JSON list of C-alpha atoms in Angstrom, two decimals:
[
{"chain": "A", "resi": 834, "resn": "UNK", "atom": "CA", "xyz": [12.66, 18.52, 4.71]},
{"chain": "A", "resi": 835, "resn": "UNK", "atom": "CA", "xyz": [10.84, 17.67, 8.46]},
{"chain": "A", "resi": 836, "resn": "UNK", "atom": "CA", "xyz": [11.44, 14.52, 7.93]},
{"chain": "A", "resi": 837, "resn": "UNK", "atom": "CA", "xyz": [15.27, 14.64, 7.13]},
{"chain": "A", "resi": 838, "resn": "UNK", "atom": "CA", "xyz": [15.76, 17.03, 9.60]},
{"chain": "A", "resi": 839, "resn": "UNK", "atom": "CA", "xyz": [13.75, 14.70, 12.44]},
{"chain": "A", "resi": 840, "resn": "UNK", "atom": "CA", "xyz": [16.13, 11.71, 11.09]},
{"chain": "A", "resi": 841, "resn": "UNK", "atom": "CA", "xyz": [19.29, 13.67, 11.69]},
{"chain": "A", "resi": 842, "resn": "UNK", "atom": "CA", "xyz": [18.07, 15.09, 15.16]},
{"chain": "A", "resi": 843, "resn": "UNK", "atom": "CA", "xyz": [17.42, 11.03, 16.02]},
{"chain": "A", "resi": 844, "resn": "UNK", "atom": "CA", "xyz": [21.35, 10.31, 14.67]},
{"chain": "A", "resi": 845, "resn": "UNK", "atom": "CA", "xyz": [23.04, 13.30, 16.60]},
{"chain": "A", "resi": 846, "resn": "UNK", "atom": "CA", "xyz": [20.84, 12.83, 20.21]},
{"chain": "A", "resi": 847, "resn": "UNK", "atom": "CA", "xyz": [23.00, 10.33, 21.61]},
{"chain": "A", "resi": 848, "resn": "UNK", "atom": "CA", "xyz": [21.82, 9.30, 25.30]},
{"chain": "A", "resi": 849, "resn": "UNK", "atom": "CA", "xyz": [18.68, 11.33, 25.26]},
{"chain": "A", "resi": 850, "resn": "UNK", "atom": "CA", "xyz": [17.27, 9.21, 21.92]},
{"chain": "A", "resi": 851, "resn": "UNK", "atom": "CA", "xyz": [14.47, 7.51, 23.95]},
{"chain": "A", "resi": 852, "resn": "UNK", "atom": "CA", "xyz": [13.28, 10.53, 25.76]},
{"chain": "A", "resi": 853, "resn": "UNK", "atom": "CA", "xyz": [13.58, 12.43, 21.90]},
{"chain": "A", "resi": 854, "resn": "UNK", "atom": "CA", "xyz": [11.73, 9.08, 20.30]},
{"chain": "A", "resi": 855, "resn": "UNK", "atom": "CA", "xyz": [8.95, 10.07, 22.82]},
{"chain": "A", "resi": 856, "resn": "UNK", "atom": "CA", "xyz": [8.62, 13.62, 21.70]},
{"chain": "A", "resi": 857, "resn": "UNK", "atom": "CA", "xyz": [8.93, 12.49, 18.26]},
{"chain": "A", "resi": 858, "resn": "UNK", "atom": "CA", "xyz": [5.90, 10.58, 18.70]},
{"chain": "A", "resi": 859, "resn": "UNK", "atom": "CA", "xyz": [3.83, 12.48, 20.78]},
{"chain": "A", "resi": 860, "resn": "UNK", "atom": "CA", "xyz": [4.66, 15.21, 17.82]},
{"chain": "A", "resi": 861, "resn": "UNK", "atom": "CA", "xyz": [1.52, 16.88, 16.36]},
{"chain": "A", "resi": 862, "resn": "UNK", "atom": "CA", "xyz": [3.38, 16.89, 12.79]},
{"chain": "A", "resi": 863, "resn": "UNK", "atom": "CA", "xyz": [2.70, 13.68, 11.08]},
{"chain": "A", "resi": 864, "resn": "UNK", "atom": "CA", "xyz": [6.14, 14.15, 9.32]},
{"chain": "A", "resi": 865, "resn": "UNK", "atom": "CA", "xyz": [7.81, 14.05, 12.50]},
{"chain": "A", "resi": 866, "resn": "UNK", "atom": "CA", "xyz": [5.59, 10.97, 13.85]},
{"chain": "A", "resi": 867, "resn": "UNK", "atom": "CA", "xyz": [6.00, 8.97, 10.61]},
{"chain": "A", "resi": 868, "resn": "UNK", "atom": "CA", "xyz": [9.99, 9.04, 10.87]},
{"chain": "A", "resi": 869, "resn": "UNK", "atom": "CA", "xyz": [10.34, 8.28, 14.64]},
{"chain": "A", "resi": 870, "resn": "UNK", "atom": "CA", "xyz": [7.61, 5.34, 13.40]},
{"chain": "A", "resi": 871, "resn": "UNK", "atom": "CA", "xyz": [10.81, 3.61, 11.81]},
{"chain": "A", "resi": 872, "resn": "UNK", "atom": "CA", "xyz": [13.20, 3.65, 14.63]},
{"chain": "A", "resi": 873, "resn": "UNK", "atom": "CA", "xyz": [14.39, 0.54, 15.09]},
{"chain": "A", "resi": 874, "resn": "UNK", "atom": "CA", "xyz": [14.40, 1.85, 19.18]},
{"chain": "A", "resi": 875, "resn": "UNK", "atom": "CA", "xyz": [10.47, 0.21, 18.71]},
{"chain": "A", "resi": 876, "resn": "UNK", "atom": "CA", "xyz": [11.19, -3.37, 19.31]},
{"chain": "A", "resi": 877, "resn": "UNK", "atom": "CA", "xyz": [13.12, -3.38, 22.47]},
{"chain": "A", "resi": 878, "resn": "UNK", "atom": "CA", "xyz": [10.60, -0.72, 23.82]},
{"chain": "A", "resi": 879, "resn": "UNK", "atom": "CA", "xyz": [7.13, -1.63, 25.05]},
{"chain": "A", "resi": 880, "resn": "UNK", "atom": "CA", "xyz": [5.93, 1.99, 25.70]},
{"chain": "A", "resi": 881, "resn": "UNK", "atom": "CA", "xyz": [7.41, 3.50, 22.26]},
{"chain": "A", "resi": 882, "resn": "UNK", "atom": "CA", "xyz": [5.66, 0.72, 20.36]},
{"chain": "A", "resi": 883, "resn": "UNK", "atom": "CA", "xyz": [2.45, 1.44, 22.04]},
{"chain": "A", "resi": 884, "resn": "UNK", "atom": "CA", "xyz": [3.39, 5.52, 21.18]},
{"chain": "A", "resi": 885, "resn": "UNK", "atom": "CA", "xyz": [3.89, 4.53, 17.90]},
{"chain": "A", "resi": 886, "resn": "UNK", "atom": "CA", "xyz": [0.93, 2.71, 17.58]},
{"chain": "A", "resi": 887, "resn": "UNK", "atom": "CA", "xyz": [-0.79, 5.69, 18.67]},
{"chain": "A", "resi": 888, "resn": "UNK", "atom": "CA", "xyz": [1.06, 7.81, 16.51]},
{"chain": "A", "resi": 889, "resn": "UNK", "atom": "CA", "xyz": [0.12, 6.47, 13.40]},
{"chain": "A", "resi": 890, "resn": "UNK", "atom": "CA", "xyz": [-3.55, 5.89, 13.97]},
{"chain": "A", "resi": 891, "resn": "UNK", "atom": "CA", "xyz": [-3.34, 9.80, 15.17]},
{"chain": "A", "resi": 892, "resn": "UNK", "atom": "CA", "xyz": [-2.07, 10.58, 11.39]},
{"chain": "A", "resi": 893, "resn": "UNK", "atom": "CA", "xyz": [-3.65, 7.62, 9.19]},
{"chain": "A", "resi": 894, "resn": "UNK", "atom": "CA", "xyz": [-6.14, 9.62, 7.26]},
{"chain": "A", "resi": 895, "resn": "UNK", "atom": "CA", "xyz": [-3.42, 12.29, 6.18]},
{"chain": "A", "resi": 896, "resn": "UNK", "atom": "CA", "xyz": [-0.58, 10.31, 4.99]},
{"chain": "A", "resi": 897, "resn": "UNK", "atom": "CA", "xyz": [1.23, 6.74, 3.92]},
{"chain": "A", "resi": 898, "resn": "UNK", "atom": "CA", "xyz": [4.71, 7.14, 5.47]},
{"chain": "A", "resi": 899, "resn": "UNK", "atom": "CA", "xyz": [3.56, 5.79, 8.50]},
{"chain": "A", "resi": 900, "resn": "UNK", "atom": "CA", "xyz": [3.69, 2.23, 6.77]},
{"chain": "A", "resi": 901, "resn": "UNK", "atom": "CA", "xyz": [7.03, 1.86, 7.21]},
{"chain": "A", "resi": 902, "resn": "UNK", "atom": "CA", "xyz": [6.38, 1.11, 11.03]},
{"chain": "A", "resi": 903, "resn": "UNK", "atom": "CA", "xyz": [5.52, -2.65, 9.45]},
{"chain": "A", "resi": 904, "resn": "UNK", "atom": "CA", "xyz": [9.41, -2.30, 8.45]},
{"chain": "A", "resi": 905, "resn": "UNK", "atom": "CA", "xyz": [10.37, -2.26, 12.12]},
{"chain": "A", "resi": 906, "resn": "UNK", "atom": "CA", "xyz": [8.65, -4.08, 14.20]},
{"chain": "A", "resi": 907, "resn": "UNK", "atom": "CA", "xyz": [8.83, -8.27, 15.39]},
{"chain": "A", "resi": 908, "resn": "UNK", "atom": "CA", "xyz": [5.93, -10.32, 13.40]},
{"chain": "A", "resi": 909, "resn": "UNK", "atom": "CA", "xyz": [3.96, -10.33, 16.84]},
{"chain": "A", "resi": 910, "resn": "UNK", "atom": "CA", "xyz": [3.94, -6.55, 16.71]},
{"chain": "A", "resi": 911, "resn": "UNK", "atom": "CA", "xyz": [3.17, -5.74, 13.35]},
{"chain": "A", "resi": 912, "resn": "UNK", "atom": "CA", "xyz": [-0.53, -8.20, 14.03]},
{"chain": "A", "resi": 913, "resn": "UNK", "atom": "CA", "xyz": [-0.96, -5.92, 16.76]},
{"chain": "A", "resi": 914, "resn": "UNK", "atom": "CA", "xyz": [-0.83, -3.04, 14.67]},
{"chain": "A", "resi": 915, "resn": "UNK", "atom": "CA", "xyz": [-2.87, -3.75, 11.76]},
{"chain": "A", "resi": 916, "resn": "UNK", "atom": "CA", "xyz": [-5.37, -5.52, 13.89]},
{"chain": "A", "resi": 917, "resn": "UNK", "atom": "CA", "xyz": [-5.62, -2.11, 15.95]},
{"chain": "A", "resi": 918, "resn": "UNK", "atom": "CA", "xyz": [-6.16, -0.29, 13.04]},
{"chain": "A", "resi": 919, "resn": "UNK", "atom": "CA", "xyz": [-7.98, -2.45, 11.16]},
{"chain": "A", "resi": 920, "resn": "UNK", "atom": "CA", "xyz": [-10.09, -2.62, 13.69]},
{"chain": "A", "resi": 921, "resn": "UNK", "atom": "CA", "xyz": [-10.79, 1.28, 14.35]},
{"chain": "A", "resi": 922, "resn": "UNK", "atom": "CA", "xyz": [-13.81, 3.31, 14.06]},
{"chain": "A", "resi": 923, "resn": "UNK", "atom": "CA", "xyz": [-12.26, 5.37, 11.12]},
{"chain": "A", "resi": 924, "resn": "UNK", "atom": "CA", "xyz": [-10.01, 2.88, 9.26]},
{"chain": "A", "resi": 925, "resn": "UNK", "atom": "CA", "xyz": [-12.51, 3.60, 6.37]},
{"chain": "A", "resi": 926, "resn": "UNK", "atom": "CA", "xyz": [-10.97, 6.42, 5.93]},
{"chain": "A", "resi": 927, "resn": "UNK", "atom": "CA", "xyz": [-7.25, 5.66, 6.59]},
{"chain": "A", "resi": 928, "resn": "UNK", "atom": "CA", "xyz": [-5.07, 6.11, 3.91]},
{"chain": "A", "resi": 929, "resn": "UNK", "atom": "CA", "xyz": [-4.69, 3.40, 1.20]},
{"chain": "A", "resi": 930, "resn": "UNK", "atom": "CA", "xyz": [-1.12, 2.45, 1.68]},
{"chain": "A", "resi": 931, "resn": "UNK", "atom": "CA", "xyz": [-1.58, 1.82, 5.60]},
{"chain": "A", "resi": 932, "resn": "UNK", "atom": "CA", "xyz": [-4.67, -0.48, 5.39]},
{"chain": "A", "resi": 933, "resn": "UNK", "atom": "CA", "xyz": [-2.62, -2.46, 2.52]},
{"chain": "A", "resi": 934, "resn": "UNK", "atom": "CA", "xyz": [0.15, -3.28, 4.69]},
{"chain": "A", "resi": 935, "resn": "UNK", "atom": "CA", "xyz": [-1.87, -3.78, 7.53]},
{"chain": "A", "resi": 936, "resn": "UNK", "atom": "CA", "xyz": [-4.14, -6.26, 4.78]},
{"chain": "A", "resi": 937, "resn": "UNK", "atom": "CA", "xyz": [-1.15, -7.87, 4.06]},
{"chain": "A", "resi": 938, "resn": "UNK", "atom": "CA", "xyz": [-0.55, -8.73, 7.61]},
{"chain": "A", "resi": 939, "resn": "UNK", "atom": "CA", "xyz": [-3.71, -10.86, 7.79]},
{"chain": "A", "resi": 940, "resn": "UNK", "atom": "CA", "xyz": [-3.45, -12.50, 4.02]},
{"chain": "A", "resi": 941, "resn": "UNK", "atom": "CA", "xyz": [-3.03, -16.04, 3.39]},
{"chain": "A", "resi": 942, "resn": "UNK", "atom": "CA", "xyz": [-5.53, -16.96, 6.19]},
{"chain": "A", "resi": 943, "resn": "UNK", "atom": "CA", "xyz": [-7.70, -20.21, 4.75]},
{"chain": "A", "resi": 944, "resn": "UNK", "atom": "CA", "xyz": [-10.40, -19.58, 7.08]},
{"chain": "A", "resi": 945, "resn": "UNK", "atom": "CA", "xyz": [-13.36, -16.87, 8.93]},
{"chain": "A", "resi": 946, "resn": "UNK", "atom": "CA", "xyz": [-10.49, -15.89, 11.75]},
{"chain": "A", "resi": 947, "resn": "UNK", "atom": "CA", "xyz": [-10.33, -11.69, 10.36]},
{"chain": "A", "resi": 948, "resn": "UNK", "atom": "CA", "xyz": [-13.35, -11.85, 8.49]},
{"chain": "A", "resi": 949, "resn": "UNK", "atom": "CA", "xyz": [-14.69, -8.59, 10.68]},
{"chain": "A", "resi": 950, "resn": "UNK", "atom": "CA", "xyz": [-11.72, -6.92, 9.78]},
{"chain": "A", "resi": 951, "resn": "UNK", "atom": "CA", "xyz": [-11.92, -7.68, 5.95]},
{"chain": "A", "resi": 952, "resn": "UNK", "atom": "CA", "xyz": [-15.58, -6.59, 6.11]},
{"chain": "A", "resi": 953, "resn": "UNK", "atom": "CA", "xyz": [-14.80, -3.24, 7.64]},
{"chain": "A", "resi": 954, "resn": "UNK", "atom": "CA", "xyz": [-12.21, -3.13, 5.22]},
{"chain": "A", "resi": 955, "resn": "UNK", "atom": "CA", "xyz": [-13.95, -3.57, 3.05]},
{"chain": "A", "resi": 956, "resn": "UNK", "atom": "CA", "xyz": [-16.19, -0.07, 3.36]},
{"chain": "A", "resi": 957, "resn": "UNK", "atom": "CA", "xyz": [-12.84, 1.72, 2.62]},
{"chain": "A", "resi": 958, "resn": "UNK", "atom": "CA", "xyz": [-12.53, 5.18, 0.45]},
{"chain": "A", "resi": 959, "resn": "UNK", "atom": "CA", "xyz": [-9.97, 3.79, -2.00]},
{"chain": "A", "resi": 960, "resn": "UNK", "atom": "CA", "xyz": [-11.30, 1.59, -4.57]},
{"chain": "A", "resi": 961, "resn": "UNK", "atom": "CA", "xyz": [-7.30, -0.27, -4.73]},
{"chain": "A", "resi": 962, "resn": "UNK", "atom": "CA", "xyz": [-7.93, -1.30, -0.49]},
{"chain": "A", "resi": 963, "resn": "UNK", "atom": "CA", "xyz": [-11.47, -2.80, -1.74]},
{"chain": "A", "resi": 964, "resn": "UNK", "atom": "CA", "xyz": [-9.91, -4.46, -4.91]},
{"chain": "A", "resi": 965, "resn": "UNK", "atom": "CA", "xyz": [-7.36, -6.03, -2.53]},
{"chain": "A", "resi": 966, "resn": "UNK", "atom": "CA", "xyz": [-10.18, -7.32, 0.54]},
{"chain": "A", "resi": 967, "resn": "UNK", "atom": "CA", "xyz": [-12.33, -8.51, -2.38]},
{"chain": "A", "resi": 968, "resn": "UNK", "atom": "CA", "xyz": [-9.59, -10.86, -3.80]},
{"chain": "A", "resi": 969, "resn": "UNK", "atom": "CA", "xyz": [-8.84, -11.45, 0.48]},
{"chain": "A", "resi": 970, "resn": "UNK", "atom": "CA", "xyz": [-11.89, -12.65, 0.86]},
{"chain": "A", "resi": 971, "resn": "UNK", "atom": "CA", "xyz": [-12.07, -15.65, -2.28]},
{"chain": "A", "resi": 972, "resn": "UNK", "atom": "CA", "xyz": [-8.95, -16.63, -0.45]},
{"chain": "A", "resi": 973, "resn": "UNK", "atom": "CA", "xyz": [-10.78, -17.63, 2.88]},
{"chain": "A", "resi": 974, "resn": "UNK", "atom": "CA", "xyz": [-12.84, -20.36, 1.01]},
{"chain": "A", "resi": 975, "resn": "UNK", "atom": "CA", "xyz": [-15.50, -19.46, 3.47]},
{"chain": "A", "resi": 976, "resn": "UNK", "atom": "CA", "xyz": [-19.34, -19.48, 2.70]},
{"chain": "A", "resi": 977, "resn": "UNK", "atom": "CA", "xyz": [-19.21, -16.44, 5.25]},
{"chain": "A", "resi": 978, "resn": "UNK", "atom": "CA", "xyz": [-17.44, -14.62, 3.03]},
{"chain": "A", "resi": 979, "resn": "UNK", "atom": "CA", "xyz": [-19.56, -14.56, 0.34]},
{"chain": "A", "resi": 980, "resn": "UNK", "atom": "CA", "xyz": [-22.29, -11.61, 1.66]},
{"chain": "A", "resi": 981, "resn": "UNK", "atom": "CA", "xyz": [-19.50, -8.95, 1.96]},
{"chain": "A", "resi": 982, "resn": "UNK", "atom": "CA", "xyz": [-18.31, -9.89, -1.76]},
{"chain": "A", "resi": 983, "resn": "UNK", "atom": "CA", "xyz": [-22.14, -9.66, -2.90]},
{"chain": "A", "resi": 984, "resn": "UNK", "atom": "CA", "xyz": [-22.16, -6.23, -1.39]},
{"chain": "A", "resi": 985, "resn": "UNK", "atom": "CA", "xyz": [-18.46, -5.74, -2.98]},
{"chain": "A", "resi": 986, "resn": "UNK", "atom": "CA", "xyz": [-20.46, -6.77, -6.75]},
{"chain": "A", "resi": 987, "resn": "UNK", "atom": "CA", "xyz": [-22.04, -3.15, -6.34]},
{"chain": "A", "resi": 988, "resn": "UNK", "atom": "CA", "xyz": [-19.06, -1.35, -6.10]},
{"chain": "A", "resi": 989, "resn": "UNK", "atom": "CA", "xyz": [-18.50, 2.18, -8.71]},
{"chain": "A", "resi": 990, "resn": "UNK", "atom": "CA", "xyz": [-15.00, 0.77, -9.82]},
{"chain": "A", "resi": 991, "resn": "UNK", "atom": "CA", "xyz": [-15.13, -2.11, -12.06]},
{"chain": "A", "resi": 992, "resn": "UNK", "atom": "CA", "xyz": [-11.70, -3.67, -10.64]},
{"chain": "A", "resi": 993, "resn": "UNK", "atom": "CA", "xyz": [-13.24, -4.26, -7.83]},
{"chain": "A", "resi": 994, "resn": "UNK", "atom": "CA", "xyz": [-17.03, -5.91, -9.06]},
{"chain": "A", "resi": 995, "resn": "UNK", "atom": "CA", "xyz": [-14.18, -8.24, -10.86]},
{"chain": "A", "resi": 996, "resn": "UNK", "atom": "CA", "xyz": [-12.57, -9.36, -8.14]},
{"chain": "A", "resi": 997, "resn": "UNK", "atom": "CA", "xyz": [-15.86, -9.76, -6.31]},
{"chain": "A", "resi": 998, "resn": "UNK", "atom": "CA", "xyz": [-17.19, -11.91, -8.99]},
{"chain": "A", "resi": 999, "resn": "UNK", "atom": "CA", "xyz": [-13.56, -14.03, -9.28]},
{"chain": "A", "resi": 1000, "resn": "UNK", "atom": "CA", "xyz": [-13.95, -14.42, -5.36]},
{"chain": "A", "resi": 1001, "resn": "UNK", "atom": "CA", "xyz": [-17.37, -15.67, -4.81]},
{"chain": "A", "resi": 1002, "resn": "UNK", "atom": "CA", "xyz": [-16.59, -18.43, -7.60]},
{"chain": "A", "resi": 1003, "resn": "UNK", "atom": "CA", "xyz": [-13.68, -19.51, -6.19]},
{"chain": "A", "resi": 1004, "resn": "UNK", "atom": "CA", "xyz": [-15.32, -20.29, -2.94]},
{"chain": "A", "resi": 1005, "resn": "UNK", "atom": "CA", "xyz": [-18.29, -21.46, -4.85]},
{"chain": "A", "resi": 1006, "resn": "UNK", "atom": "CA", "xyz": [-15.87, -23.66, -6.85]},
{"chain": "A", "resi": 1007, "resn": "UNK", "atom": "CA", "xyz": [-13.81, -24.94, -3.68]},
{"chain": "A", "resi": 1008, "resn": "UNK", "atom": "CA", "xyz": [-16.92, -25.94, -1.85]},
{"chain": "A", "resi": 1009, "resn": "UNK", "atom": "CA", "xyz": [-18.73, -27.51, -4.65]},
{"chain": "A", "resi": 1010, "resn": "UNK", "atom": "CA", "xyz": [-15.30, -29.72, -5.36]},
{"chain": "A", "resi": 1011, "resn": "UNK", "atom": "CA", "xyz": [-15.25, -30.60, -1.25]},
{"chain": "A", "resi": 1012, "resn": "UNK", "atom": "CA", "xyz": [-18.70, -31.57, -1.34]},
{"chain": "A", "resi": 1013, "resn": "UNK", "atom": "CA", "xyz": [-18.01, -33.88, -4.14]},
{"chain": "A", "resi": 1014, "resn": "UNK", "atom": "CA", "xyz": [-15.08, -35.08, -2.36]},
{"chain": "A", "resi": 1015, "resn": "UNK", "atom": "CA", "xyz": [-16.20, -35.67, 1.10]},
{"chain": "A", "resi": 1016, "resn": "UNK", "atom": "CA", "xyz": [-19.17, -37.60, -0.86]},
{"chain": "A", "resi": 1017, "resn": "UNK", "atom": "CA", "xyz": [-17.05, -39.85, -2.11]},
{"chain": "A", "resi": 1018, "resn": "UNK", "atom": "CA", "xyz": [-14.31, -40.38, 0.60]},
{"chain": "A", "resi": 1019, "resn": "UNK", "atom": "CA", "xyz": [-16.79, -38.70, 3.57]},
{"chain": "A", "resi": 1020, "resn": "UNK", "atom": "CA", "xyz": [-15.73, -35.86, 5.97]},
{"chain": "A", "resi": 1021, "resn": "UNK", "atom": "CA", "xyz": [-12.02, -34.75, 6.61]},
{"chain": "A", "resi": 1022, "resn": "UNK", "atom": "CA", "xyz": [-11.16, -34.59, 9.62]}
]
């Protein structure tokens, strides 16, 4: 119901939108910050971004609607986002859906570049968000990698002592095959 009525007060504003986007964000009702999250206003607009931004970390332990601000915003932006909250003293406790998309932001990386980020990501709540970093991390291929998936082997939920265990052999797997390779053709490059 907030949120419906917050989209139509965006549609019927007309000149005053940015001022109302403002509001919107600066709103302590995380209904009300989570639709003015998706305005499309955010990509053109430096300081509404950054509101945004603050927005949604104000309002990530209560709720998931907030993702959708990964809908909106330029590649750039959405790094800058999941980076910032990846990155914050309570992601931990953020809500599952959020730290996914802001995971998914940083997947697909072959190397040790957001390996802080997957570590502290990996100390989340929601056994799903460690599940996800622990199959993350086997896709880095880097020996770092392997101490926060030992620690992930621990873990209550069994998904996630799976994926900890499918992770640490692929790495173990990929460096063994290098090894073998650079043995016989020597060092890439």
């Amino acid at each position: 119901m907030i949120r419906s009525a917050a989209a139509a007060a965006l549609d019927a504003v007309g000149t005053q939108r940015r001022v109302l986007l403002q509001q919107m964000l600066q709103s302590k009702s995380p209904d009300v910050v989570a639709t003015a999250a998706q305005a499309k206003d955010l990509t053109s607009d430096a300081d509404l971004r950054e509101l945004a931004f603050e927005g949604v970390l104000r309002f990530a332990t209560k709720q998931s609607e907030s993702s959708g601000i990964f809908d909106v915003l330029e590649k750039s932006d959405r790094l800058t986002l999941a980076l910032k909250l990846l990155d914050h003293k309570d992601m931990a406790s953020f809500h599952s859906n959020l730290v996914d998309r802001a995971l998914d932001m940083i997947d697909g990386r072959k190397d040790a570049k957001y390996l802080a980020q997957l570590i502290r990501a990996s100390r989340s709540e929601y056994s799903n968000t460690r599940h996800k970093v622990a199959q993350m991390l086997g896709r880095t291929f880097v020996p770092e990698s392997a101490d926060p998936l030992l620690e992930l082997l621990k873990d209550d939920a069994k998904e996630v002592r799976a994926a900890a265990q499918a992770s640490l052999d692929q790495i173990a797997n990929y460096l063994d095959e290098r090894a073998k390779w650079e043995k016989r053709f020597g060092k890439a490059k």
